mmCIF file of C-alpha atoms in Angstrom:
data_model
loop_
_atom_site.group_PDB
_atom_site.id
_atom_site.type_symbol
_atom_site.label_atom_id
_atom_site.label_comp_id
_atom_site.label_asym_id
_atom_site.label_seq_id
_atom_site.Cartn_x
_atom_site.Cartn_y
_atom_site.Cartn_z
ATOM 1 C CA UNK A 1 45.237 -122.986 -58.824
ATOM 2 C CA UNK A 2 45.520 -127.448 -59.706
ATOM 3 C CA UNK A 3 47.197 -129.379 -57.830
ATOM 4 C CA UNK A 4 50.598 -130.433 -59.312
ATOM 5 C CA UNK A 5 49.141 -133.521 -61.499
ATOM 6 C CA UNK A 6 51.656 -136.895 -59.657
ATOM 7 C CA UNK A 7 54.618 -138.183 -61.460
ATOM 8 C CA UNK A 8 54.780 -140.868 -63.164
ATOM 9 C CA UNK A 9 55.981 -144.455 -61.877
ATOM 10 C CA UNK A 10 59.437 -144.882 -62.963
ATOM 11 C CA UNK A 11 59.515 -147.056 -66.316
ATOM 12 C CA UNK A 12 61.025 -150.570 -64.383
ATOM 13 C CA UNK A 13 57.530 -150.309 -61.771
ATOM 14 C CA UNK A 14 55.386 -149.748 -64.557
ATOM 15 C CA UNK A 15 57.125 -152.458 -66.861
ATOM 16 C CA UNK A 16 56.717 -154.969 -63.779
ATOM 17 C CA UNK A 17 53.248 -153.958 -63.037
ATOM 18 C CA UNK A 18 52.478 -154.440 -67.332
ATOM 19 C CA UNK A 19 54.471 -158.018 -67.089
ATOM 20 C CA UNK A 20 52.144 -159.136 -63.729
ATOM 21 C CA UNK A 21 48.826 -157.989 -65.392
ATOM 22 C CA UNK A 22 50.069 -160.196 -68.723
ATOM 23 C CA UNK A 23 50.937 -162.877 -66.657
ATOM 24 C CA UNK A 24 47.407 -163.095 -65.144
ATOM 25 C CA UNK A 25 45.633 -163.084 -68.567
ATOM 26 C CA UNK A 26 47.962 -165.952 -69.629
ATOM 27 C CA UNK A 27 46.712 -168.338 -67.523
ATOM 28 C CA UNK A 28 43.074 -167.168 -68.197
ATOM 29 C CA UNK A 29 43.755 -167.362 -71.622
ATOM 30 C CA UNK A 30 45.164 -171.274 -71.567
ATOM 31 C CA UNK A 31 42.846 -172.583 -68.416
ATOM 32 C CA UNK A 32 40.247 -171.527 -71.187
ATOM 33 C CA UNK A 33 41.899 -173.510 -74.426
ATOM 34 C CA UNK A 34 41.391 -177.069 -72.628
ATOM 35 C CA UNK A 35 43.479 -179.352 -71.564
ATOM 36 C CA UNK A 36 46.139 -178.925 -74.536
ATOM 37 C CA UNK A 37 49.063 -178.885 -72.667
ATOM 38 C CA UNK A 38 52.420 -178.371 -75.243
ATOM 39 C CA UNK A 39 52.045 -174.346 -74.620
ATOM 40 C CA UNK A 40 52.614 -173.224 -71.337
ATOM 41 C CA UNK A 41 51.497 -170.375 -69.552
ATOM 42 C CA UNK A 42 54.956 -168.974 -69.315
ATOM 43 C CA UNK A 43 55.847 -169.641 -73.231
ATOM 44 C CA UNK A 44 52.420 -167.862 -74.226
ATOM 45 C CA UNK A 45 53.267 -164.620 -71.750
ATOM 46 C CA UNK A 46 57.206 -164.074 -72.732
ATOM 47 C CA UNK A 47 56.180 -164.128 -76.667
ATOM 48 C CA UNK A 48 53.456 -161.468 -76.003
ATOM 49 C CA UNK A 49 55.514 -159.726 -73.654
ATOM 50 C CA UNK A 50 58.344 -159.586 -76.196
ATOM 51 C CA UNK A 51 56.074 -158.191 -78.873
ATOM 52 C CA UNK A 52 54.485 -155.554 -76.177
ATOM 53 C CA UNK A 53 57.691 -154.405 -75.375
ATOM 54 C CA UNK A 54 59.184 -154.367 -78.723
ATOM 55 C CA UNK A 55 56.299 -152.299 -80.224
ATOM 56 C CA UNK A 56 56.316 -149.652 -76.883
ATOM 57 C CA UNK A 57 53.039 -150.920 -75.268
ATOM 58 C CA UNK A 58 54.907 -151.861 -72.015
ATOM 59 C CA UNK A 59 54.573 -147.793 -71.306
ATOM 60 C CA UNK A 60 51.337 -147.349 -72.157
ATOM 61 C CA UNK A 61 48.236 -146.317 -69.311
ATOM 62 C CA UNK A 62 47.348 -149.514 -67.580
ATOM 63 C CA UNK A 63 43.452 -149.487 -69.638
ATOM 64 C CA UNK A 64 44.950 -149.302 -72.667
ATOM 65 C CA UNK A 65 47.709 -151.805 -72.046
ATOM 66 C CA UNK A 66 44.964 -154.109 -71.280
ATOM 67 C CA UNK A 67 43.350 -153.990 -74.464
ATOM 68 C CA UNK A 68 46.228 -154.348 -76.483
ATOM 69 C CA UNK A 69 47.881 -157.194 -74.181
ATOM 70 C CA UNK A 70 44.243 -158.900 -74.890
ATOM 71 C CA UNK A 71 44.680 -158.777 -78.502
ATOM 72 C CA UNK A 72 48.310 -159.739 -78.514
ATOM 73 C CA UNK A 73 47.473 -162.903 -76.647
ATOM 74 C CA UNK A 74 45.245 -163.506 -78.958
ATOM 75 C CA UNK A 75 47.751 -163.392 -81.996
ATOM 76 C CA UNK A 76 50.436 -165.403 -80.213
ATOM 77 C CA UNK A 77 47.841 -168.474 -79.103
ATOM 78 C CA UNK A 78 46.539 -168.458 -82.509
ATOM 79 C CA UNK A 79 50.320 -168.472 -83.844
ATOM 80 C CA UNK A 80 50.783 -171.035 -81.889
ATOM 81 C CA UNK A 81 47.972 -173.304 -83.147
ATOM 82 C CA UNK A 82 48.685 -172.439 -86.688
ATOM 83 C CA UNK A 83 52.228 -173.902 -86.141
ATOM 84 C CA UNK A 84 51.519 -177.086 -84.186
ATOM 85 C CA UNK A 85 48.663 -177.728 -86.945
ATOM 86 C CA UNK A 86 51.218 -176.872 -90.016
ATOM 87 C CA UNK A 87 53.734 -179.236 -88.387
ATOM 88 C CA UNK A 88 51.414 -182.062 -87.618
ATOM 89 C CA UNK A 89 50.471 -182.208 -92.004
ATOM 90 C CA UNK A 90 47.659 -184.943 -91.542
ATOM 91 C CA UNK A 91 47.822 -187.860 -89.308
ATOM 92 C CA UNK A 92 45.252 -187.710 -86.105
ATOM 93 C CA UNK A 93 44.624 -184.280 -84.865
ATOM 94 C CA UNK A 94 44.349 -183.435 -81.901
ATOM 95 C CA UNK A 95 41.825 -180.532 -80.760
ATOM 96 C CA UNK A 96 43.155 -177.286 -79.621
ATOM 97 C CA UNK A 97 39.813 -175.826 -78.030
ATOM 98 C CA UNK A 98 39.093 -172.862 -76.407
ATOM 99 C CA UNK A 99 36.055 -172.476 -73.408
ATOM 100 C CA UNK A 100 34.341 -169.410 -72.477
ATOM 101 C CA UNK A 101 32.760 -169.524 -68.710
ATOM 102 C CA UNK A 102 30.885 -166.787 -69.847
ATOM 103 C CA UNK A 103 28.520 -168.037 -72.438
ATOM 104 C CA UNK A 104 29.965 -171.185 -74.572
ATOM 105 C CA UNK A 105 29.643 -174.662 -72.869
ATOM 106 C CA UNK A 106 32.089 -177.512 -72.066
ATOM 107 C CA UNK A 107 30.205 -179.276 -74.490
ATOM 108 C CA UNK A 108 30.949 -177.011 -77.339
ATOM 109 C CA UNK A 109 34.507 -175.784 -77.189
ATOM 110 C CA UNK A 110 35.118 -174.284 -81.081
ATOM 111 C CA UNK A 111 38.874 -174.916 -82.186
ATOM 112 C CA UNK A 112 41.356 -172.003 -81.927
ATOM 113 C CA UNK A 113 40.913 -171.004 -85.112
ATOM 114 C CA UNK A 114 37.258 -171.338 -86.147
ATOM 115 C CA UNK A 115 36.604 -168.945 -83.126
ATOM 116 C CA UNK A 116 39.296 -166.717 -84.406
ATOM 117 C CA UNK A 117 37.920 -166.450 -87.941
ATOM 118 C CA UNK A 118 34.742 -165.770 -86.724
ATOM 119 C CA UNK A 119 35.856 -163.219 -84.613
ATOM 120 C CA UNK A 120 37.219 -161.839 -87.771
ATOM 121 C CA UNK A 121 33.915 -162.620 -89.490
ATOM 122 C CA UNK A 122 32.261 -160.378 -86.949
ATOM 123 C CA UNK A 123 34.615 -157.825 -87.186
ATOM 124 C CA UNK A 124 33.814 -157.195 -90.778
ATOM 125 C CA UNK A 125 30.297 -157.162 -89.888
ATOM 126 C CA UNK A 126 30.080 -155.542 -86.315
ATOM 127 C CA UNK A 127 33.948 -154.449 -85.302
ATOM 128 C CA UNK A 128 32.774 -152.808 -82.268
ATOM 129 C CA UNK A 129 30.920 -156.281 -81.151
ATOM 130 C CA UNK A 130 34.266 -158.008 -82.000
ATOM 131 C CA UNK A 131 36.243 -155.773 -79.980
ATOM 132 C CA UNK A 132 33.756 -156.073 -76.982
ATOM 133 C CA UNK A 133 34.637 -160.249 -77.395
ATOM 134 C CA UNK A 134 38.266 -159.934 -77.591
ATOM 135 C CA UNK A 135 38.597 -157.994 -74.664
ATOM 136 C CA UNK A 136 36.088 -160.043 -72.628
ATOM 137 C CA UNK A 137 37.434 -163.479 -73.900
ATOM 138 C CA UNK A 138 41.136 -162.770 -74.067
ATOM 139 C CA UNK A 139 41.759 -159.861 -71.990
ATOM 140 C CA UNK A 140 39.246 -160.778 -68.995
ATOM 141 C CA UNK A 141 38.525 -157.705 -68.599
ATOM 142 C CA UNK A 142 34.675 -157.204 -66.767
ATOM 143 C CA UNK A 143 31.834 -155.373 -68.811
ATOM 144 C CA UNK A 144 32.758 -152.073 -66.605
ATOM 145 C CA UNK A 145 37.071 -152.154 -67.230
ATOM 146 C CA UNK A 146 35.536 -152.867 -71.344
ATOM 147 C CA UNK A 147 33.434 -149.626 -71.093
ATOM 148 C CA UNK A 148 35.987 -147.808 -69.879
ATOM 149 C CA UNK A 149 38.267 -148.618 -72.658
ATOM 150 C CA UNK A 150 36.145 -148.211 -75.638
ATOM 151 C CA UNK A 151 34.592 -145.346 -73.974
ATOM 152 C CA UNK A 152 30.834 -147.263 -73.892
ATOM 153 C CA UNK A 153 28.156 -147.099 -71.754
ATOM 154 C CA UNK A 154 28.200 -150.441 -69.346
ATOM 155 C CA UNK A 155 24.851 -150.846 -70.982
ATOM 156 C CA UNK A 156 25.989 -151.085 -74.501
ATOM 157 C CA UNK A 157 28.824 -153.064 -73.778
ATOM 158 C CA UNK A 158 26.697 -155.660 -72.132
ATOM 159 C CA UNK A 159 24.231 -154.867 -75.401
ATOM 160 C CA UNK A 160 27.121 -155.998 -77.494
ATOM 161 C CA UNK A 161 28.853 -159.282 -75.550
ATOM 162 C CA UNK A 162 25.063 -160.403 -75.534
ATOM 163 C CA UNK A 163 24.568 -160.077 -79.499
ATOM 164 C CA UNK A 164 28.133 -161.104 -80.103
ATOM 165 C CA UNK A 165 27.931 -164.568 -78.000
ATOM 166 C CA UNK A 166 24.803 -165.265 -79.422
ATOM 167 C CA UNK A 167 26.173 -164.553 -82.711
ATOM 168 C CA UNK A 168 29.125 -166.560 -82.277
ATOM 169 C CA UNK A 169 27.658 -169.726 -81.047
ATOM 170 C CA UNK A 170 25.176 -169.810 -83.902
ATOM 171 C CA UNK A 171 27.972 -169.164 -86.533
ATOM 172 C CA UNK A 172 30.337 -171.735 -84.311
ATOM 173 C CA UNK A 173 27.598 -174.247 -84.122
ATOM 174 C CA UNK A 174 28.762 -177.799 -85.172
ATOM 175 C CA UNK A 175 26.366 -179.248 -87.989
ATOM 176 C CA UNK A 176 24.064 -181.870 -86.083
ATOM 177 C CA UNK A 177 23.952 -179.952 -82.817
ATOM 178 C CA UNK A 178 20.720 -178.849 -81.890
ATOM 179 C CA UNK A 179 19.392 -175.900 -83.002
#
């Protein structure tokens, strides 16, 4: 005879525990972008915690709230760049960047949205590789907690972040910089 499987937490612990886990990966997210400072930590988590919640995420297992908070977090800050670069229409621009402690350098921090068209560059080539990035870069999530959601070996998810940052710093790659 199983065990009687445990109930589930009630939907306002659950919401609570989804809104502290979105709130962490916030301000990963923006200590990564630079020192931009018009979009705050708390602006960047309510908008993706109003789209989580409107589309039902808010109830979903924490793993697989994770990944979609990552890739909600990614819409939202790129949102957010695409408006503040619409509304500046010429003049001096300033550089929204975006650093990743785990393979770009201080010294090359792509813009916002070159990294986020070459994500979607590698997605059309390698959409498991881009996955593995958005969930490393955005959702912070370790190689082990990205296994476990794309149901990977550790191995092949450290297989793919390896190919992928290599990838993207050669297709990110300012012209002049050293090859």
């Amino acid at each position: 005879m199983r065990p009687p499987r445990p109930a589930p937490p009630a939907l306002p612990e659950l919401t609570d525990a989804a809104y502290r886990a979105l709130r962490a990966t916030a301000h990963r997210v923006l200590r990564r972008a630079g020192p931009d400072g018009v979009l705050q930590p708390t602006a960047l988590l309510h908008e993706a915690y109003l789209r989580l919640s409107r589309e039902g995420h808010t109830r979903l297992p924490p793993t697989d709230f994770a990944v979609r908070a990552a890739r909600c977090l990614r819409e939202v800050f790129v949102d957010h760049v695409r408006r503040r670069r619409a509304a500046r229409r010429g003049g001096h621009l300033r550089r929204t960047t975006l650093v990743d402690e785990h393979g770009l350098t201080p010294d090359h921090r792509p813009e916002a949205l070159d990294l986020h068209e070459a994500l979607h560059e590698l997605a059309l080539r390698a959409p498991r590789k881009a996955r593995v990035v958005e969930l490393r870069f955005f959702g912070g999530l370790s190689v082990r907690d990205v296994a476990g959601a794309l149901h990977l070996s550790e191995r092949a998810v450290a297989d793919d972040w390896s190919f992928a940052r290599a990838w993207l710093a050669r297709r990110l790659r300012r012209p002049g910089d050293p090859t």
